[in-house]
Amino acid sequence: MYKSVLLMFILLATYSCTESKKDNNTTTETTNIDKKWWKEAIVYQIYPRSFQDTDGDGIGDLKGIINRLDYIKSLGVTAVWLNPIYSSPNDDNGYDVSDYRNIMSDFGTMEDFDKMLSEMHARDIKLVMDIVVNHSSDEHEWFKESRSSRDNPYRDYYHWWPAEKGEPPYRYSLFDAEGNAWKYDEQTDSYYLHYFSQKQPDLNWENPKVRQEVNDILKFWAEKGVDGFRLDAFQFAAKDTTFPKFPDGFEKNFIQYYAMQDGLHKYLKEMNSEVFSNYDVMTVAEGAGRTLEEAHELVDADRNEINMAYAFDAVDIPKADGYDLATFKETFSKWDSAFAKKGWISIFLSNHDQARMVSRYANDVLAYRAPSAKMLNTFILSMRGTPYCYFGDELGMTNNPKLKNIEDYKDIAAINGFKKAKTNNEDLDEYMRNLRFGSRDHGRTPMQWDASENAGFTTGTPWLPLNPNYKSVNVNAEEQNEESVLNHFKKMTALRTNNDVLVYGDYKLIQKEHKQIYAFTRTLDKDEVLILLNFSENEASFALDNLAAYSEIKINNYLELAHTESEITLKPYQAVILGKD
Ligand code: GLC
């Protein structure tokens, strides 16, 4: 409870976002901002396996996405990023592609795809495709050929090490049960390289034929009219193919050895001149290099490579025993300032490689789930950079308590990680504790549409268990509740869309020492907003001399806001955006 002495006013935050007027003319006339649709985009990421099933096999499909496009439109998002939907044996749920020009049978057909794309475009929703070309599946024709003989024309599409040279220098694999990225293949008495699972052999980007193949694939999709590409794990594509020995223990810091190797910029420039520059597509890379300078080099418009990258610093912060708000503020502020004048960044707190954001960064207990999920969505949608919102986060979906024991998990990273921990005699309780907090499977449980059996996701058996909280946390229930996380999300997307200051405005961190509140301003010409986010489960006060100047409540995740002329008291996880009248 806030102290009543501080309570001079109680303002009802019945602000309707549509009241705020977009004033494009003012901003373009007075400010030199380089407007681009992909900077203004609000991206909604769909994990197709988990979104909507229509044929009862327990796996989401493209028809399901088509059926839900009106819902997606109603969110106020403007683009969809789809995780891979190409043919795949699903060792890593589609990140092991066996045919880049075909649709995975679980998901439907090319006809479904074409319909989905045109229905998206009919609603002014853009589509960003996931391009997985650091590696393919071992069931791709290229690899089948490549492994068949040492003199096969496809041999050099992958990295091979002939066994007569002895054991290849150790390379770390992220998903291998032994942690070894070299796999011996009897057929040609050689090892092949796989940074991810054994069924994900790395492509050899030094081979111009591989690069041409990839450009042709990109053109194929661009010709179909897709609006963007997300380049999966691409910072690892270039390798020193002399395969020098790395220092012992390098795997603890493998990004330093794997990312941004010589050749990477050349490959991106080629893709840009052959494909990206010929279409109105946005491009985003997973991984932003090892330093801010490297991140800049990827996205500097003058270098003609890609538009933006996403860095992992922020998603690496939360741990099972908590995290420090100061580090969180510092991380986002550092990235913002590095790109304040030039370049552009991505803003996100979750995706298919993370557990649910409300369970990691905030508080998923009943009393705080809704306010804290709204607070995080307020954050993502008020930062500078293109926001990526992960499906289900608009509802405040949480980690799934049904994922208890290792047998409950489906993700290859979780399963092989467990095997490795066992072999190495690591503390398995600790391993499971971390998995229950941070496993990718938490972010992949099915979308919660309604309170019917299996949450309206499937009539069959869902491929991962539904979170039992779907009875109350679901689209249907939240659409009917004016104060739901979902309706707050929609207010936020409308607010961002109608206020250039939230897209292009300068970001400034204020009172950075505050232990509970993340406070910052966004400023564009005369327009200025103040964003206050209480990241704690306790009330928190925030004093500011010129508080009275911010007299308009643009958004509030509670019905009330307690303040005096110089101090605001925020309730647990309260989030407000205040504007100057
Ligand atoms: C990226 C994807 C992840 C996948 C990996 C291998 O990190 O986001 O889901 O497992 O690449 O393709």
XYZ file of C-alpha atoms and ligand atoms in Angstrom:
593
model
C 0.000 0.000 0.000
C 1.317 3.442 -0.865
C 1.615 6.084 1.826
C -1.389 8.307 1.749
C 0.685 11.448 2.468
C 2.119 11.102 -0.976
C -1.231 10.725 -2.508
C -2.216 14.146 -3.675
C -3.837 12.981 -6.833
C -5.149 9.723 -8.031
C -5.405 9.818 -11.742
C -7.490 7.317 -13.520
C -5.530 6.003 -16.426
C -8.376 5.563 -18.803
C -6.222 6.868 -21.572
C -7.217 5.635 -24.953
C -4.311 5.226 -27.300
C -6.209 6.393 -30.307
C -6.332 9.870 -28.817
C -2.728 10.385 -29.574
C -2.189 11.762 -33.078
C 0.603 10.753 -35.369
C 2.328 13.845 -36.611
C 4.587 12.686 -39.373
C 5.044 16.115 -40.867
C 6.489 17.691 -37.771
C 9.038 14.982 -37.310
C 10.231 14.753 -40.884
C 10.467 18.509 -41.306
C 12.431 19.197 -38.197
C 14.428 16.084 -37.545
C 16.850 14.295 -39.684
C 15.595 10.807 -39.080
C 16.057 8.113 -41.605
C 12.599 6.600 -41.735
C 12.272 2.986 -42.740
C 9.354 0.579 -42.510
C 11.440 -1.974 -40.706
C 12.350 0.556 -38.028
C 8.662 1.255 -37.476
C 7.725 -2.423 -37.612
C 6.444 -4.304 -34.597
C 7.483 -7.891 -35.192
C 5.456 -10.796 -33.837
C 7.366 -14.063 -33.773
C 5.446 -17.271 -34.383
C 6.813 -20.704 -33.530
C 4.626 -22.522 -36.070
C 4.772 -25.873 -34.296
C 3.033 -24.366 -31.315
C 0.641 -21.778 -32.690
C -2.493 -23.449 -34.084
C -3.098 -26.985 -35.245
C -5.891 -27.636 -37.758
C -5.446 -31.306 -38.641
C -5.366 -32.856 -35.193
C -1.775 -34.134 -35.266
C -0.847 -32.040 -32.239
C 1.520 -29.855 -34.287
C 0.688 -26.340 -35.438
C 0.421 -25.696 -39.168
C 0.189 -22.970 -41.789
C -3.581 -23.310 -42.102
C -3.706 -22.609 -38.385
C -1.753 -19.407 -38.869
C -4.107 -18.404 -41.697
C -7.078 -18.963 -39.395
C -5.531 -16.683 -36.793
C -4.490 -13.786 -38.995
C -7.323 -11.579 -37.822
C -6.142 -12.125 -34.272
C -2.581 -11.253 -35.270
C -3.828 -8.119 -36.997
C -5.843 -7.177 -33.908
C -2.622 -7.104 -31.889
C -1.401 -4.076 -33.783
C 1.776 -5.808 -34.900
C 2.941 -5.176 -38.454
C 5.213 -8.093 -39.325
C 5.474 -11.777 -38.548
C 8.745 -13.662 -38.189
C 8.143 -17.355 -38.742
C 10.584 -19.931 -37.455
C 11.690 -22.324 -40.214
C 8.871 -24.044 -42.074
C 10.968 -25.917 -44.663
C 11.206 -29.699 -45.078
C 13.131 -31.081 -42.162
C 13.636 -34.301 -40.216
C 13.157 -32.107 -37.123
C 16.244 -32.974 -35.176
C 16.163 -29.335 -34.077
C 12.538 -28.516 -34.964
C 13.113 -27.193 -38.448
C 16.559 -25.669 -37.886
C 17.868 -28.684 -39.799
C 16.624 -28.073 -43.322
C 16.507 -30.899 -45.860
C 14.899 -28.882 -48.665
C 14.944 -25.090 -48.655
C 12.286 -24.786 -51.345
C 9.646 -26.993 -49.805
C 7.292 -26.845 -46.852
C 7.610 -29.323 -43.971
C 4.751 -31.809 -44.317
C 3.758 -31.284 -40.646
C 3.084 -27.653 -41.514
C 1.249 -28.090 -44.841
C 1.991 -27.378 -48.477
C 3.396 -24.650 -50.692
C -0.183 -23.822 -51.603
C -0.886 -23.151 -47.924
C 2.196 -20.974 -47.808
C 1.144 -18.922 -50.826
C -2.280 -18.432 -49.332
C -0.835 -17.460 -45.962
C 1.437 -14.889 -47.559
C -1.299 -13.306 -49.640
C -3.685 -13.245 -46.680
C -0.997 -11.570 -44.608
C -0.405 -8.984 -47.281
C -4.146 -8.404 -47.618
C -4.026 -7.363 -43.965
C -0.861 -5.284 -44.332
C 1.181 -7.742 -42.350
C 4.702 -8.415 -43.581
C 6.431 -11.782 -43.440
C 10.013 -12.422 -42.358
C 11.438 -15.870 -43.126
C 14.045 -17.687 -41.071
C 17.046 -18.642 -43.208
C 19.164 -21.423 -41.743
C 22.333 -21.600 -43.796
C 25.205 -21.908 -41.385
C 24.276 -25.576 -41.677
C 21.767 -27.826 -43.391
C 20.276 -31.123 -42.353
C 22.374 -34.246 -42.906
C 19.327 -35.399 -44.876
C 19.709 -32.584 -47.412
C 20.626 -33.873 -50.891
C 23.822 -31.826 -50.773
C 25.027 -33.646 -47.704
C 23.947 -37.048 -48.933
C 26.055 -36.442 -52.046
C 28.884 -34.889 -50.072
C 29.281 -37.809 -47.715
C 29.028 -40.415 -50.504
C 32.617 -40.109 -51.756
C 35.647 -37.911 -51.392
C 35.514 -36.845 -55.021
C 31.807 -36.128 -55.212
C 31.119 -32.634 -56.690
C 29.299 -31.748 -53.453
C 32.188 -32.791 -51.216
C 33.273 -29.181 -50.672
C 29.799 -28.027 -49.695
C 30.710 -29.092 -46.147
C 33.798 -29.222 -43.946
C 35.568 -32.588 -44.028
C 38.701 -33.730 -42.232
C 40.311 -36.914 -43.617
C 41.045 -39.423 -40.870
C 44.563 -40.116 -42.132
C 45.480 -36.649 -40.837
C 44.697 -37.902 -37.337
C 42.021 -36.497 -35.034
C 40.887 -33.023 -36.053
C 41.594 -30.157 -33.615
C 38.817 -30.018 -31.042
C 35.786 -27.944 -31.927
C 32.971 -27.408 -29.475
C 29.420 -28.308 -30.461
C 26.462 -26.609 -28.834
C 24.089 -29.558 -29.102
C 26.311 -32.639 -29.213
C 25.935 -35.105 -26.347
C 29.728 -35.234 -26.129
C 30.267 -31.606 -26.944
C 32.351 -32.560 -29.961
C 31.656 -30.766 -33.261
C 33.511 -33.333 -35.371
C 31.659 -36.505 -36.264
C 33.474 -39.456 -37.766
C 31.804 -40.805 -40.911
C 32.838 -44.298 -41.893
C 31.764 -44.096 -45.517
C 34.711 -41.893 -46.497
C 36.847 -42.361 -43.396
C 36.562 -38.650 -42.571
C 35.118 -36.319 -39.971
C 32.554 -33.626 -40.734
C 31.982 -30.453 -38.762
C 28.738 -29.641 -36.947
C 28.643 -26.669 -34.568
C 25.108 -27.717 -33.622
C 23.779 -31.316 -33.634
C 25.274 -34.227 -35.570
C 22.363 -33.896 -37.950
C 23.242 -30.266 -38.678
C 26.493 -30.317 -40.688
C 28.023 -26.883 -41.259
C 28.066 -25.598 -44.810
C 31.356 -24.498 -46.308
C 30.900 -20.823 -47.111
C 34.317 -20.579 -48.715
C 32.848 -22.526 -51.604
C 31.352 -20.004 -54.075
C 28.887 -22.672 -55.210
C 27.397 -22.822 -51.722
C 27.021 -19.064 -51.699
C 25.343 -19.149 -55.089
C 22.954 -21.858 -53.930
C 21.988 -19.762 -50.923
C 21.469 -16.640 -52.998
C 19.235 -18.627 -55.328
C 17.213 -19.843 -52.364
C 16.868 -16.296 -51.048
C 15.738 -15.126 -54.495
C 13.191 -17.926 -54.653
C 11.505 -16.629 -51.483
C 11.976 -12.961 -52.337
C 10.275 -13.594 -55.688
C 7.358 -15.077 -53.820
C 7.052 -11.711 -52.128
C 8.327 -12.293 -48.605
C 9.373 -9.121 -46.830
C 12.425 -10.097 -44.891
C 14.978 -12.611 -43.792
C 16.322 -13.568 -40.395
C 19.737 -15.148 -40.812
C 20.069 -17.951 -38.310
C 23.411 -18.331 -36.497
C 25.012 -16.562 -39.409
C 27.854 -15.014 -37.465
C 29.337 -18.539 -37.327
C 29.213 -19.143 -41.106
C 32.802 -18.089 -41.897
C 35.524 -20.369 -40.547
C 39.261 -20.630 -40.623
C 39.335 -23.811 -42.689
C 42.930 -24.554 -41.792
C 41.341 -25.498 -38.449
C 44.087 -24.337 -36.106
C 44.183 -25.705 -32.590
C 42.308 -23.443 -30.151
C 43.543 -22.949 -26.583
C 42.344 -25.427 -23.964
C 39.032 -24.363 -22.487
C 38.139 -22.158 -25.464
C 34.628 -23.597 -25.406
C 33.828 -21.529 -22.320
C 34.157 -18.533 -24.562
C 33.520 -20.113 -27.930
C 31.832 -17.046 -29.456
C 35.243 -15.359 -29.435
C 36.546 -18.127 -31.685
C 33.485 -18.853 -33.792
C 31.903 -15.487 -34.527
C 32.744 -13.004 -37.266
C 35.637 -14.853 -38.835
C 37.307 -13.629 -42.011
C 35.045 -13.741 -45.000
C 31.775 -13.092 -43.185
C 31.421 -9.496 -44.351
C 32.239 -10.525 -47.882
C 29.488 -13.142 -47.820
C 26.964 -10.655 -46.482
C 27.910 -8.047 -49.061
C 27.433 -10.611 -51.809
C 24.006 -11.537 -50.475
C 23.158 -7.881 -50.261
C 24.181 -7.025 -53.813
C 22.685 -10.175 -55.337
C 19.475 -10.313 -53.347
C 18.646 -7.895 -50.522
C 19.278 -4.711 -52.487
C 16.969 -5.853 -55.273
C 13.911 -6.272 -53.083
C 12.261 -4.228 -50.345
C 13.242 -6.704 -47.670
C 14.444 -6.293 -44.112
C 17.353 -8.341 -42.896
C 18.272 -9.305 -39.379
C 21.075 -11.541 -38.228
C 21.064 -13.704 -35.165
C 24.164 -12.701 -33.270
C 25.698 -9.268 -33.336
C 29.381 -10.074 -33.288
C 31.776 -9.981 -30.375
C 31.992 -6.257 -29.821
C 29.850 -3.193 -30.397
C 32.188 -2.272 -33.254
C 31.515 -5.583 -34.943
C 27.796 -5.120 -34.437
C 28.089 -1.735 -36.116
C 29.965 -3.130 -39.048
C 27.149 -5.577 -39.707
C 24.403 -2.978 -39.837
C 26.102 0.208 -40.999
C 23.932 1.225 -43.964
C 26.987 2.480 -45.877
C 28.500 -0.991 -45.861
C 25.511 -2.632 -47.548
C 25.250 -5.762 -45.488
C 22.162 -6.141 -43.274
C 19.694 -3.864 -41.442
C 19.970 -5.104 -37.898
C 21.283 -7.848 -35.718
C 20.232 -9.156 -32.398
C 22.596 -9.517 -29.535
C 22.369 -12.004 -26.688
C 23.646 -9.822 -23.813
C 20.199 -9.073 -22.461
C 18.741 -12.559 -22.739
C 21.784 -13.947 -20.973
C 21.173 -11.835 -17.850
C 18.432 -13.696 -15.908
C 19.559 -16.709 -13.910
C 17.582 -19.200 -11.807
C 18.514 -17.280 -8.656
C 17.634 -13.856 -10.005
C 19.369 -10.973 -11.702
C 20.438 -7.459 -11.115
C 18.355 -4.607 -12.517
C 21.489 -2.453 -12.739
C 23.033 -4.887 -15.244
C 19.820 -4.954 -17.223
C 19.699 -1.149 -17.466
C 23.370 -0.946 -18.267
C 23.074 -3.518 -21.059
C 20.190 -1.851 -22.831
C 21.684 1.609 -22.353
C 25.040 0.501 -23.723
C 23.463 -0.919 -26.857
C 21.305 2.117 -27.333
C 24.148 4.571 -27.038
C 26.323 2.604 -29.431
C 23.608 2.946 -32.071
C 22.295 6.369 -31.147
C 23.706 8.121 -34.174
C 24.017 5.391 -36.712
C 22.703 1.895 -37.207
C 19.712 0.202 -35.678
C 19.105 -2.523 -33.102
C 16.532 -5.152 -32.228
C 14.733 -5.171 -28.894
C 13.518 -8.431 -27.413
C 13.350 -10.329 -24.139
C 12.309 -13.701 -25.419
C 12.105 -15.925 -28.436
C 12.020 -19.644 -29.237
C 15.487 -20.068 -27.702
C 14.416 -18.721 -24.316
C 12.003 -19.640 -21.575
C 9.020 -17.321 -21.035
C 9.981 -13.723 -20.375
C 7.626 -13.150 -17.447
C 9.137 -16.148 -15.639
C 12.699 -15.029 -16.303
C 12.693 -11.251 -15.980
C 9.690 -10.629 -13.786
C 7.302 -12.609 -11.639
C 4.933 -15.336 -12.711
C 3.197 -15.922 -9.358
C -0.520 -15.329 -9.564
C -0.534 -11.911 -7.921
C 2.164 -10.454 -10.144
C 1.968 -12.304 -13.431
C -0.342 -9.844 -15.123
C 1.187 -6.551 -13.958
C 4.729 -7.756 -14.514
C 3.973 -9.131 -18.004
C 2.386 -5.786 -18.893
C 5.414 -3.997 -17.503
C 7.789 -6.023 -19.704
C 5.645 -5.441 -22.787
C 5.643 -1.735 -21.974
C 9.420 -1.880 -21.876
C 9.861 -3.720 -25.186
C 7.418 -1.450 -26.973
C 8.845 1.797 -25.687
C 12.525 1.246 -26.424
C 14.428 2.526 -29.413
C 14.996 -0.303 -31.906
C 12.660 -2.699 -33.665
C 10.637 -4.641 -31.085
C 10.316 -8.422 -31.477
C 7.389 -9.794 -29.505
C 7.202 -13.537 -29.018
C 3.835 -15.263 -29.427
C 2.057 -15.780 -26.123
C 3.938 -12.984 -24.382
C 1.045 -10.722 -25.304
C -1.005 -12.905 -22.929
C 1.651 -13.185 -20.256
C 2.207 -16.913 -20.861
C 4.551 -18.442 -18.274
C 7.005 -21.314 -17.875
C 5.219 -24.645 -17.764
C 5.263 -26.499 -14.409
C 4.599 -29.728 -16.303
C 8.181 -29.723 -17.551
C 9.672 -31.342 -14.459
C 11.947 -34.240 -15.315
C 14.302 -34.644 -18.232
C 11.813 -37.089 -19.836
C 9.329 -34.198 -20.118
C 11.628 -32.214 -22.403
C 11.735 -32.446 -26.197
C 14.485 -29.998 -27.072
C 17.714 -31.532 -28.354
C 19.707 -28.909 -26.461
C 18.088 -29.971 -23.171
C 18.339 -33.707 -23.802
C 21.902 -33.824 -25.079
C 22.963 -31.259 -22.485
C 21.683 -33.634 -19.822
C 23.621 -36.561 -21.300
C 26.750 -34.463 -21.373
C 26.281 -33.292 -17.785
C 25.839 -36.927 -16.725
C 28.963 -38.097 -18.544
C 30.942 -35.272 -16.979
C 29.617 -36.064 -13.507
C 28.110 -32.624 -13.190
C 25.466 -31.827 -10.597
C 22.297 -33.062 -12.295
C 19.992 -31.410 -9.769
C 21.580 -28.111 -10.630
C 21.253 -28.917 -14.332
C 17.520 -29.614 -13.919
C 17.047 -26.489 -11.815
C 18.496 -24.417 -14.631
C 16.413 -26.258 -17.208
C 13.194 -25.682 -15.277
C 14.047 -22.012 -15.244
C 15.510 -21.486 -18.675
C 14.728 -24.309 -21.098
C 13.737 -23.419 -24.628
C 10.810 -25.833 -24.297
C 9.094 -23.423 -21.899
C 8.897 -20.933 -24.727
C 7.554 -23.563 -27.093
C 4.481 -24.892 -25.279
C 1.302 -24.389 -27.309
C -0.532 -21.119 -27.690
C -3.401 -20.688 -25.269
C -6.476 -19.713 -27.250
C -9.363 -20.575 -24.949
C -10.410 -22.617 -21.926
C -11.528 -25.680 -23.894
C -9.543 -28.903 -23.910
C -5.956 -28.288 -25.044
C -6.675 -24.575 -25.074
C -8.102 -24.669 -28.585
C -4.625 -25.436 -29.915
C -5.363 -28.957 -31.141
C -7.987 -31.673 -31.098
C -5.181 -34.226 -30.883
C -2.343 -34.690 -28.413
C -0.215 -31.559 -28.253
C 3.458 -32.151 -29.068
C 4.420 -30.381 -25.819
C 2.057 -30.177 -22.856
C -0.194 -27.166 -22.467
C 0.521 -24.982 -19.488
C -2.255 -25.793 -16.977
C -2.864 -22.082 -16.481
C -4.479 -21.954 -19.934
C -7.896 -22.127 -18.248
C -7.479 -18.502 -17.234
C -4.536 -17.295 -19.330
C -5.940 -17.462 -22.836
C -6.920 -15.234 -25.738
C -10.629 -15.658 -25.297
C -10.632 -14.709 -21.618
C -8.199 -11.872 -22.099
C -10.064 -10.355 -25.016
C -13.050 -9.966 -22.737
C -11.162 -8.414 -19.879
C -10.404 -4.740 -20.439
C -7.530 -4.914 -17.928
C -5.860 -8.016 -19.368
C -2.236 -8.351 -20.422
C -3.549 -8.741 -23.967
C -5.461 -5.474 -23.959
C -2.505 -3.694 -22.452
C -0.333 -5.093 -25.240
C -2.751 -3.739 -27.851
C -2.733 -0.318 -26.197
C 1.046 -0.346 -26.295
C 1.273 -1.270 -29.986
C -1.211 1.492 -30.783
C 0.732 3.961 -28.688
C 3.989 3.122 -30.453
C 2.404 3.184 -33.893
C 0.854 6.582 -33.238
C 3.865 8.209 -31.651
C 7.058 8.579 -33.622
C 8.834 9.557 -30.442
C 8.631 5.917 -29.328
C 10.208 4.744 -32.561
C 12.744 7.409 -33.419
C 13.105 9.454 -30.256
C 16.440 9.644 -28.428
C 16.718 7.409 -25.396
C 18.086 8.681 -22.108
C 18.470 6.650 -18.945
C 17.639 8.587 -15.813
C 18.384 7.871 -12.159
C 20.375 4.867 -13.180
C 21.155 4.023 -9.541
C 17.504 3.428 -8.704
C 17.308 -0.108 -7.348
C 13.725 -0.887 -8.348
C 12.751 1.439 -11.152
C 14.000 1.538 -14.708
C 13.360 5.125 -15.814
C 14.141 6.676 -19.170
C 12.962 9.363 -21.506
C 12.418 9.302 -25.237
C 12.687 12.618 -27.020
C 11.970 13.678 -30.559
C 12.025 17.420 -31.164
C 9.531 18.895 -28.734
C 7.951 15.589 -28.018
C 9.145 13.902 -24.844
C 7.864 10.957 -22.884
C 8.957 9.611 -19.532
C 8.844 5.853 -19.015
C 8.827 4.486 -15.478
C 8.954 0.743 -14.877
C 8.944 -0.808 -11.447
C 10.848 -4.065 -11.799
C 10.174 -5.102 -8.197
C 7.364 -6.679 -6.212
C 7.447 -3.791 -3.751
C 6.189 -0.272 -4.050
C 8.830 2.099 -5.301
C 9.079 5.876 -5.229
C 10.534 8.073 -7.862
C 11.254 11.730 -7.241
C 11.740 14.207 -10.045
C 11.843 18.015 -9.857
C 9.974 18.629 -13.056
C 7.482 15.818 -12.599
C 4.583 18.222 -12.947
C 5.597 18.799 -16.573
C 4.631 15.234 -17.414
C 0.961 15.707 -16.888
C -0.459 13.279 -19.399
C -0.683 9.593 -18.594
C -0.210 7.860 -21.906
C -0.282 4.381 -20.522
C -0.592 2.777 -17.120
C -0.812 -0.918 -16.261
C -2.813 -0.112 -13.109
C -6.017 1.893 -12.867
C -4.398 4.436 -10.618
C -1.209 6.374 -10.298
C -0.197 7.768 -6.937
C 1.876 10.920 -7.014
C 2.611 14.295 -5.535
C 3.967 17.162 -7.569
C 7.467 15.852 -7.291
C 7.205 12.175 -6.518
C 5.488 9.158 -7.967
C 4.892 5.968 -6.055
C 4.646 2.938 -8.254
C 2.887 -0.226 -7.186
C 4.574 -3.615 -7.687
C 5.557 -3.909 -11.346
C 3.690 -0.755 -12.227
C 4.585 0.710 -15.620
C 3.634 4.152 -16.829
C 4.425 6.326 -19.769
C 3.926 9.999 -19.126
C 3.836 12.730 -21.718
C 4.112 16.473 -21.604
C 0.831 18.134 -22.439
C 19.738 -20.572 -33.753
C 18.261 -20.814 -33.560
C 18.106 -22.033 -32.696
C 18.728 -23.213 -33.402
C 20.180 -22.924 -33.762
C 20.691 -23.922 -34.755
O 20.372 -20.262 -32.571
O 17.651 -19.684 -33.036
O 16.765 -22.298 -32.405
O 18.658 -24.321 -32.566
O 20.334 -21.668 -34.372
O 20.094 -23.701 -35.979
